[in-house]
Coordinates of C-alpha atoms in Angstrom, one line a residue:
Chain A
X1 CA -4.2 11.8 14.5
X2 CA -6.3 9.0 13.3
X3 CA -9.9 10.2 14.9
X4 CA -11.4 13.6 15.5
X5 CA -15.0 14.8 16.1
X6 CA -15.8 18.2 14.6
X7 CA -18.6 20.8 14.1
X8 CA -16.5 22.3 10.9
X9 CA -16.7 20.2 7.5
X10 CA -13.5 18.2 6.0
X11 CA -11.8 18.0 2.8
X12 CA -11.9 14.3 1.5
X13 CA -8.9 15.2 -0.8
X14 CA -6.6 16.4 1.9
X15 CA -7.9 14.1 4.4
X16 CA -6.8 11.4 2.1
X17 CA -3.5 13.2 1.1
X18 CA -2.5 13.6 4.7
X19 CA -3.8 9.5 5.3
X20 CA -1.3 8.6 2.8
X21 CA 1.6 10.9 3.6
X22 CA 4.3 10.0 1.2
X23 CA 4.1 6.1 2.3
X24 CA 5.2 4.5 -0.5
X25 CA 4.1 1.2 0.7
X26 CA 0.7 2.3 0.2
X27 CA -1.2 0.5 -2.3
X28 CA -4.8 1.7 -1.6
X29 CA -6.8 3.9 -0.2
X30 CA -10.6 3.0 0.3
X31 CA -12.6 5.7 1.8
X32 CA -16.4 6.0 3.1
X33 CA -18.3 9.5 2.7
X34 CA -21.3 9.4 5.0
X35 CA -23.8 12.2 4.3
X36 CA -27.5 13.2 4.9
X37 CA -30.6 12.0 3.0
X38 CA -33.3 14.4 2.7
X39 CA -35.6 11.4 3.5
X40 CA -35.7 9.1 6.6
X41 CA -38.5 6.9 7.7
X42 CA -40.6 8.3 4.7
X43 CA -40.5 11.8 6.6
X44 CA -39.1 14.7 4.9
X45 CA -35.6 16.0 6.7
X46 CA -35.3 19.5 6.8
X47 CA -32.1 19.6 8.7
X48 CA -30.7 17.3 11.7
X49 CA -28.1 17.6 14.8
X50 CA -25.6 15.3 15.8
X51 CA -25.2 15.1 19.7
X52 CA -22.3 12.8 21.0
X53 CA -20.8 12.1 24.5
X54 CA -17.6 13.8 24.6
X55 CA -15.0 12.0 26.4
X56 CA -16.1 8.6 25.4
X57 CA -17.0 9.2 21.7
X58 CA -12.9 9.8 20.9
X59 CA -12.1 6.5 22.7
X60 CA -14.7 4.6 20.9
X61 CA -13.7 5.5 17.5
X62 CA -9.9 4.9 18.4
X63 CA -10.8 1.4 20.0
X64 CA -12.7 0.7 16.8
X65 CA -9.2 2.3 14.8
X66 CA -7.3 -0.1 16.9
X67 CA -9.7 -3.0 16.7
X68 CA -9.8 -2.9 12.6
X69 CA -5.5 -2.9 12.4
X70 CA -5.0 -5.5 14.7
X71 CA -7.6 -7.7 12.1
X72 CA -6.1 -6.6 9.1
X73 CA -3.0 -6.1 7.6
X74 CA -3.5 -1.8 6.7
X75 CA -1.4 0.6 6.8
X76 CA -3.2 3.5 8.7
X77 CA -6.6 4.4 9.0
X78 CA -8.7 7.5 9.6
X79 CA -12.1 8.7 11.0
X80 CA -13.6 11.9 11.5
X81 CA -17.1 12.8 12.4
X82 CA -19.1 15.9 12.3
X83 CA -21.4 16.9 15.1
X84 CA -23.8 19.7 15.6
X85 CA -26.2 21.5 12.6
X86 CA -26.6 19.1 9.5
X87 CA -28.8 19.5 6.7
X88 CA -29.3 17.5 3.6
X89 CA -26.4 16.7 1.5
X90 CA -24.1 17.7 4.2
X91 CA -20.9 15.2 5.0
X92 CA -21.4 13.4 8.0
X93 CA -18.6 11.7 8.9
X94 CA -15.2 10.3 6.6
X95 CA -13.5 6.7 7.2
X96 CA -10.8 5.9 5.3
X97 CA -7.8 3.0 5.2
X98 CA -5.0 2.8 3.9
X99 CA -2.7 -0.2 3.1
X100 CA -0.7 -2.6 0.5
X101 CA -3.5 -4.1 -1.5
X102 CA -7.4 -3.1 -1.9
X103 CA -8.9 -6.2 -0.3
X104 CA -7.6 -5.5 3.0
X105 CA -8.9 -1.5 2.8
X106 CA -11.8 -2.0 1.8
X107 CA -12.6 -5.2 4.3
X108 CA -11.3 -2.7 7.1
X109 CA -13.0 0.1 6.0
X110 CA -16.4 -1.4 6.0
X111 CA -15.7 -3.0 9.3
X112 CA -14.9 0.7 10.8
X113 CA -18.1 2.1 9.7
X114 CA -20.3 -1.2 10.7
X115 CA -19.1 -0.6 14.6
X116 CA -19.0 2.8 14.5
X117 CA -22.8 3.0 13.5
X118 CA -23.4 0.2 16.6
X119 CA -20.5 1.4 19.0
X120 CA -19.8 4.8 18.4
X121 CA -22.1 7.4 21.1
X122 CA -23.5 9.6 18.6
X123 CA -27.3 10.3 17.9
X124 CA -29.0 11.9 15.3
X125 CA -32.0 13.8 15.9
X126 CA -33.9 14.8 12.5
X127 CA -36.4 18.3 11.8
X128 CA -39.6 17.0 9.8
X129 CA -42.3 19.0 9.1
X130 CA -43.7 17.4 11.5
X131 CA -41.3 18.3 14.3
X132 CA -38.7 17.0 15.9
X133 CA -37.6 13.7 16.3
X134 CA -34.3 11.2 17.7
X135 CA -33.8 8.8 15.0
X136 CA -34.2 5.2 16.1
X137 CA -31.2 2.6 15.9
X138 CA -32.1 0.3 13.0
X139 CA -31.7 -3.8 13.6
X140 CA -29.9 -3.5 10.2
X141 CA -27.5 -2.0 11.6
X142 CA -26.7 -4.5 14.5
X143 CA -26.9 -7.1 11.9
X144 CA -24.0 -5.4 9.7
X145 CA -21.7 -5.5 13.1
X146 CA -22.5 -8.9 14.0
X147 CA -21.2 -10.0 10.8
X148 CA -17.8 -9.5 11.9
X149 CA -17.6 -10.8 15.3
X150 CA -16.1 -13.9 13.9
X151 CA -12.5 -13.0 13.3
X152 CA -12.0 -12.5 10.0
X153 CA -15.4 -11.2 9.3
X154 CA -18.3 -12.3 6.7
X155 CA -17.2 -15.8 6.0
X156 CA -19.7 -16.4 2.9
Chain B
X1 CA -26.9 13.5 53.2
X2 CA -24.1 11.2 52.6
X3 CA -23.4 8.1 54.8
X4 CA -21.2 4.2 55.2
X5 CA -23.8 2.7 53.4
X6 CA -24.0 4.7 50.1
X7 CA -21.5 6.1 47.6
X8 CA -21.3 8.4 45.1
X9 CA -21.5 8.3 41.4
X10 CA -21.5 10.7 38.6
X11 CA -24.5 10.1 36.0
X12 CA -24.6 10.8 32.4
X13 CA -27.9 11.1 30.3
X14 CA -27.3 11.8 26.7
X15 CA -30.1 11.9 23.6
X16 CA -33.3 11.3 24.0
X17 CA -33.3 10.3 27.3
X18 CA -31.3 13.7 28.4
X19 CA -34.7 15.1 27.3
X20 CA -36.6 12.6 29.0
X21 CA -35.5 12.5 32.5
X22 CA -35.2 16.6 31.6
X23 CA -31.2 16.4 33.1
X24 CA -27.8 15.7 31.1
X25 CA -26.7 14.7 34.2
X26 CA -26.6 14.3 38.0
X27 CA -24.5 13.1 41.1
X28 CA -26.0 10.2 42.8
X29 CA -25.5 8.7 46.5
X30 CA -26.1 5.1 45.5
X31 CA -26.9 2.6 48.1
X32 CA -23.5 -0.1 48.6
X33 CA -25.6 -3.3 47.7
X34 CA -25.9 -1.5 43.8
X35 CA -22.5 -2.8 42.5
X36 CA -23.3 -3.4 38.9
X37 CA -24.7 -1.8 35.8
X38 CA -27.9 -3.8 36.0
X39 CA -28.7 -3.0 39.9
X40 CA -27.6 0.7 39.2
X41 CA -30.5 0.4 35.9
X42 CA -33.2 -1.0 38.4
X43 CA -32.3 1.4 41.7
X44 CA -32.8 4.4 38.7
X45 CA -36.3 2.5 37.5
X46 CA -37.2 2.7 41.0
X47 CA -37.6 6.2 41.2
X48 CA -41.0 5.9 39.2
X49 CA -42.9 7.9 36.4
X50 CA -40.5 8.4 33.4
X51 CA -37.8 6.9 34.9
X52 CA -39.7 3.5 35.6
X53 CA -41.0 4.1 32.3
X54 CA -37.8 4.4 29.9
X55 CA -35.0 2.0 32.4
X56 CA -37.9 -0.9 32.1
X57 CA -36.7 -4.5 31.6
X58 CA -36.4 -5.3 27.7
X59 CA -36.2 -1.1 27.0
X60 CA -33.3 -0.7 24.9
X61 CA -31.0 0.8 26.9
X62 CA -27.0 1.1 26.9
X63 CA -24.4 1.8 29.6
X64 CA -21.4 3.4 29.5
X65 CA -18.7 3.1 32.8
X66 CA -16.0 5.5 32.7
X67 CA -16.3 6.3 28.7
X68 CA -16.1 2.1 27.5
X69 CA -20.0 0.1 26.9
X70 CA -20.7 -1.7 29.8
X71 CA -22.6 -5.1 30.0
X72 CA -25.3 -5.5 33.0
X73 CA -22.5 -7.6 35.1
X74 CA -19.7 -4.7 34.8
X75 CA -19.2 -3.7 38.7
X76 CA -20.0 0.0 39.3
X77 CA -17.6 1.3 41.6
X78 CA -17.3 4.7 43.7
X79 CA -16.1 7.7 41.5
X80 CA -16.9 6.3 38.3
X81 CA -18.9 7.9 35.7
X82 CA -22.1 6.1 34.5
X83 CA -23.6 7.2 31.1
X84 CA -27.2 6.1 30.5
X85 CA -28.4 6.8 26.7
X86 CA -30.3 5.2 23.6
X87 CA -29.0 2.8 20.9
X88 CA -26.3 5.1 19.0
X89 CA -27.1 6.1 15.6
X90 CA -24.2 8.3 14.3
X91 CA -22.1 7.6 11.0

């Protein structure tokens, strides 16, 4: 199953193990560890939650899946994404690729995480000390994504 | 009340602007002439206060139609499920 969304935690190790199967055409394996920063926006985050649209938030992620194998030459790839109660530290959410050679993991890899950050209906909201707040969407972010809408990506 | 020249929606509201409109969601008789995402945005600014207030032109706002992004031309149709929220920021 190449996406789930979860309230549990994952295992990188086995969530990697099970990516890779015993497919000996597998060359590498890039993965991406998202976790939580005790610091956002120069506030102090004592803990966050991670609200997402269920029914569209598994489509959205395979779409991106489907999107990143049909642009690269990988094996398999993976995604899985926590939701609910975070705090500091915590794993957010795990992307990982496999395939033949490195520069195609990591290329899709990054790609996978840039649209899932712009494309992907999940929100953070963050407790400060000084309450509760929804984080905002960075332009950063957009930025990463548009790098990629050419076909193959950052050219330069 | 439901007549020829409305139809019904369901409406989503996820995030911040759940809390804002103070609903997750809502089913909507939606007057025929509405038949895209950016007529079915302004007929939802018209109902005033906070809704006026957050579905404002240039407000960063996106649109979902049955679970896929939607751009301001996608057609909104009768039955389908229209999900209003802010920018995502998951990962």
């Amino acid at each position: 199953m190449p996406v789930r969304v979860q309230i549990e935690d994952f295992d990188v190790s086995r969530e990697l193990a099970q990516l890779r199967g015993d497919n000996r055409a597998v060359g590498a394996v890039a993965a991406f560890i998202g976790t939580v920063r005790d610091v956002n926006d120069d506030a102090r985050v004592a803990s966050m939650t991670l609200e997402h649209y269920p029914g569209m938030t598994e489509k959205a992620l395979a779409a991106i899946v489907d999107e990143a194998k049909s642009r690269w030459n990988i094996v398999d790839a993976l995604v899985v994404h926590r939701v609910g109660a975070l705090a500091p530290s915590d794993q957010i959410v795990l992307v990982g690729v496999t395939s033949a050679h490195r520069g195609e993991a990591f290329a899709a890899c990054e790609f996978i995480v840039d649209y899932l950050k712009t494309r992907a209906p999940f929100w953070k909201k963050e407790q400060t000390p000084s309450g509760a707040r929804w984080v905002e969407a960075r332009a950063t972010d957009d930025e990463a994504a548009a790098r990629w809408h050419t076909p193959r990506g950052p050219a330069t | 009340m439901r007549d020829s020249d409305a139809f019904t929606v369901s409406l989503v509201y996820l995030a911040r602007l759940r809390e804002a409109f103070g609903k997750s969601s809502e089913r909507a008789e939606v007057p025929t002439g509405v038949t895209s995402v950016a007529a079915l945005r302004t007929w939802l600014a018209a109902r005033g206060g906070v809704w006026a207030t957050e579905l404002a032109p240039g407000r960063a706002v996106r649109i979902a139609v049955n679970h896929t992004l939607a751009q301001p031309d996608t057609p909104v149709r009768p039955g389908d499920e229209v999900a209003i929220f802010p920018p995502v920021t998951g990962g």
